[in-house]
Coordinates of C-alpha atoms in Angstrom, one line a residue:
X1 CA 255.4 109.5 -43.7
X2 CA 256.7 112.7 -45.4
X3 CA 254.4 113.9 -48.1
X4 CA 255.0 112.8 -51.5
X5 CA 256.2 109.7 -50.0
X6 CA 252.9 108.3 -50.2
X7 CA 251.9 105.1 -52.3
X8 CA 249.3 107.0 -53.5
X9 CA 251.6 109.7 -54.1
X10 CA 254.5 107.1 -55.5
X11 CA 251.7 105.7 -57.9
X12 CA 250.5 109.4 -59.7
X13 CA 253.8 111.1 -60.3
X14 CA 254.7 107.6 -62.1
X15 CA 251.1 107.3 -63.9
X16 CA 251.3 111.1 -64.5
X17 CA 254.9 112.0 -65.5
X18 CA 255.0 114.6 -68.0
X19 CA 258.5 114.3 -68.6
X20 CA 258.3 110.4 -69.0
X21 CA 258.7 109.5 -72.7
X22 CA 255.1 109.1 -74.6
X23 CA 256.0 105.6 -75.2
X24 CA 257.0 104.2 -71.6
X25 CA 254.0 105.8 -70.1
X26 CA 251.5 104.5 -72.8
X27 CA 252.9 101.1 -72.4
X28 CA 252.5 101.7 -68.5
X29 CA 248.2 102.5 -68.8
X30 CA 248.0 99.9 -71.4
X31 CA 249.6 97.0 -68.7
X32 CA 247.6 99.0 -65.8
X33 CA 243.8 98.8 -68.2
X34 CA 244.2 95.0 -68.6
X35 CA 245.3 94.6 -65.3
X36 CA 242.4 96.9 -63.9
X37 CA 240.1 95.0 -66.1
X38 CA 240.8 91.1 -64.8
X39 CA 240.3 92.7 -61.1
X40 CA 237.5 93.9 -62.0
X41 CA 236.4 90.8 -63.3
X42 CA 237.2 88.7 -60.5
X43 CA 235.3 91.1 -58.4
X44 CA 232.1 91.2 -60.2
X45 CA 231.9 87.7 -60.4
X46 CA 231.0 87.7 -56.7
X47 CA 230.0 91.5 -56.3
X48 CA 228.5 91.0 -53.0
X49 CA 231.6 90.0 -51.2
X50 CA 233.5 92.5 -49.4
X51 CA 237.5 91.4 -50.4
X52 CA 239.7 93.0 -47.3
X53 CA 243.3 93.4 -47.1
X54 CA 246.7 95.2 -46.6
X55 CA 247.5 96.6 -49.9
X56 CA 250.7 94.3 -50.4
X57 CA 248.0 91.4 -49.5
X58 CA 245.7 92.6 -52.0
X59 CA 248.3 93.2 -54.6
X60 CA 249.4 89.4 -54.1
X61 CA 246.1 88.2 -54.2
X62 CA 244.9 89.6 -57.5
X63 CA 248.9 88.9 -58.7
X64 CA 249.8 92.5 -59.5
X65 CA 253.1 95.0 -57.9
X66 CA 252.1 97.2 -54.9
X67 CA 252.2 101.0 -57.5
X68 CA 249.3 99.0 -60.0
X69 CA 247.3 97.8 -56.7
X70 CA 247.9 101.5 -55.5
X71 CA 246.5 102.8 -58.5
X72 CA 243.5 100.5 -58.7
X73 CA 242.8 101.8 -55.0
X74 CA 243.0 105.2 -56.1
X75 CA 240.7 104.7 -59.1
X76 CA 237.8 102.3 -57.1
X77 CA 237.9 104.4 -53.9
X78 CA 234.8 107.0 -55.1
X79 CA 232.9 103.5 -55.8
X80 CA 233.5 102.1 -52.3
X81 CA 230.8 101.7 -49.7
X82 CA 233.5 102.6 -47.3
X83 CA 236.1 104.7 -48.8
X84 CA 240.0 103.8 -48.2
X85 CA 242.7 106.2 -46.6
X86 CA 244.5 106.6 -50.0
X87 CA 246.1 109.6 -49.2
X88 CA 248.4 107.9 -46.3
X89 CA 248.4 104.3 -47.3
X90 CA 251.3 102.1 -47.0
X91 CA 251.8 98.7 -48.0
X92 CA 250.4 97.5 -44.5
X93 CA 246.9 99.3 -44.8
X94 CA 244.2 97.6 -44.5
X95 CA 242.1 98.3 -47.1
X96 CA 238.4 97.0 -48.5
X97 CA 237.3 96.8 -51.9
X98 CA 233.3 96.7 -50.9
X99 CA 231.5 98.7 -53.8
X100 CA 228.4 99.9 -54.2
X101 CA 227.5 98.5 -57.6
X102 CA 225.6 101.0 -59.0
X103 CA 228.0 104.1 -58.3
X104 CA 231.1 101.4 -59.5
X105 CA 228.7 101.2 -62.6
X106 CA 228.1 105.3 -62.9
X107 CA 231.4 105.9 -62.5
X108 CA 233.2 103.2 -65.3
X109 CA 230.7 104.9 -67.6
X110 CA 231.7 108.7 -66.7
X111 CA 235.1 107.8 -66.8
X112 CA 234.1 106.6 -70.3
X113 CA 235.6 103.2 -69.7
X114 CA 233.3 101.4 -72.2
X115 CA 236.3 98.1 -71.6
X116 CA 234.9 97.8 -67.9
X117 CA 231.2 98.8 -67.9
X118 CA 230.8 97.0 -71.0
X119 CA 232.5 93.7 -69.2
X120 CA 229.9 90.4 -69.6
X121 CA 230.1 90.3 -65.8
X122 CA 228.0 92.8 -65.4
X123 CA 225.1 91.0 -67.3
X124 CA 224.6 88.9 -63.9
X125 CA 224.1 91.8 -61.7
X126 CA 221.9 94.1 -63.7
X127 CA 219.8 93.6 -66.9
X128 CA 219.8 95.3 -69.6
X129 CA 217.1 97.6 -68.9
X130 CA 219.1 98.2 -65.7
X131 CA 222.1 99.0 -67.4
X132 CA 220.4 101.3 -69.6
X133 CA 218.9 103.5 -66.8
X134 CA 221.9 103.9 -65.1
X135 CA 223.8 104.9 -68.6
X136 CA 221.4 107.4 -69.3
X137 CA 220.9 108.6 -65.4
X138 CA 224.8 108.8 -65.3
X139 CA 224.5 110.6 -68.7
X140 CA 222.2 113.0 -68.1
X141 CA 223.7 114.0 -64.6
X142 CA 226.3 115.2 -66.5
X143 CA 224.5 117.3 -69.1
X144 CA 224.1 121.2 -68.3
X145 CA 220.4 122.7 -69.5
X146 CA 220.3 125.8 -70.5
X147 CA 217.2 127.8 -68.9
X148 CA 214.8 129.2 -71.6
X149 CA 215.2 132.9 -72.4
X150 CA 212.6 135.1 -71.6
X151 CA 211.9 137.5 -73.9
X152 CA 210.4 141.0 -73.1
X153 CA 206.6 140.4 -74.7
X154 CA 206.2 136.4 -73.1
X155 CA 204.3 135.9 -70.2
X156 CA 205.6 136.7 -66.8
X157 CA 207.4 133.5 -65.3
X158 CA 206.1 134.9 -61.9
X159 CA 202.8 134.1 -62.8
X160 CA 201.1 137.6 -63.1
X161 CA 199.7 137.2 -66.5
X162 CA 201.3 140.4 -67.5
X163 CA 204.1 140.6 -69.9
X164 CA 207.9 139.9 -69.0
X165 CA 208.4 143.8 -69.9
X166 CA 205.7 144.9 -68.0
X167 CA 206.3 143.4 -64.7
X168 CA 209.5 141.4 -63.0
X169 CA 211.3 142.8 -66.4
X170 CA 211.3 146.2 -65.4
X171 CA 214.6 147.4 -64.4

């Protein structure tokens, strides 16, 4: 298959058209969220089976068109168990939506999709305290600390007693 030929290609330079009017491409994520959002709640309600397909299979099964399937592939794949060939996918790949539900968890919340971690579905698989530590554990893997400054008269981080200036401050 030549490249941009792809399904997965097919799928992002339709859900990422710059040129595309505002409008057309707003109405296309707003069809694609609630679509994303009932697959999602079909597969939580049973989060420990492993649904298996072609792509046109699963696209029939969960009653969507093959680019919105392609595009829910593309955005679960980092969440699978077993990631899927996205890159060279057709409509006859077999493909597996087996996630690991804590990492499909992490990564609704760093993608900031309150609408899908937020889903009641998710009140069956982890508690609230659950839920909680993995907010803030996805949270704070995303927050930068800054080291503390050292300033010339502090104590010598290397454990010398001295002072900063006095001993690894030296230049």
């Amino acid at each position: 298959m030549a490249k941009n030929n792809t399904l997965l290609d097919k799928w992002r330079a339709k859900a990422y058209d710059e040129q595309a009017d505002k409008q057309s491409l707003q109405n296309l994520w707003i069809d694609y969220f609630q679509k994303e959002k009932e697959i999602y709640q079909q597969l939580l309600t049973n989060p420990d089976e492993e649904v298996k397909g072609t792509v046109k299979e699963l696209a029939e099964k969960y009653n969507i068109d093959i680019m919105t399937m392609t595009g829910f592939l593309d955005g679960i794949n980092d969440s699978l168990k077993i990631a899927n060939p996205i890159e060279e996918m057709d409509e006859d790949t077999v493909v597996n939506l087996g996630f690991d539900k804590e990492l499909l968890y992490k990564n609704m919340i760093a993608a900031e999709a309150d609408w899908l971690y937020n889903l009641e579905e998710w009140n069956a698989i982890f508690d609230a305290d659950k839920k909680a530590a993995l907010y803030k554990e996805q949270k704070s893997s995303t927050t930068i600390v800054k080291e503390a400054k050292i300033y010339p008269n502090d104590p010598c981080p290397c454990g010398s007693g001295k002072k900063y200036k006095k001993c690894c401050g030296k230049n």
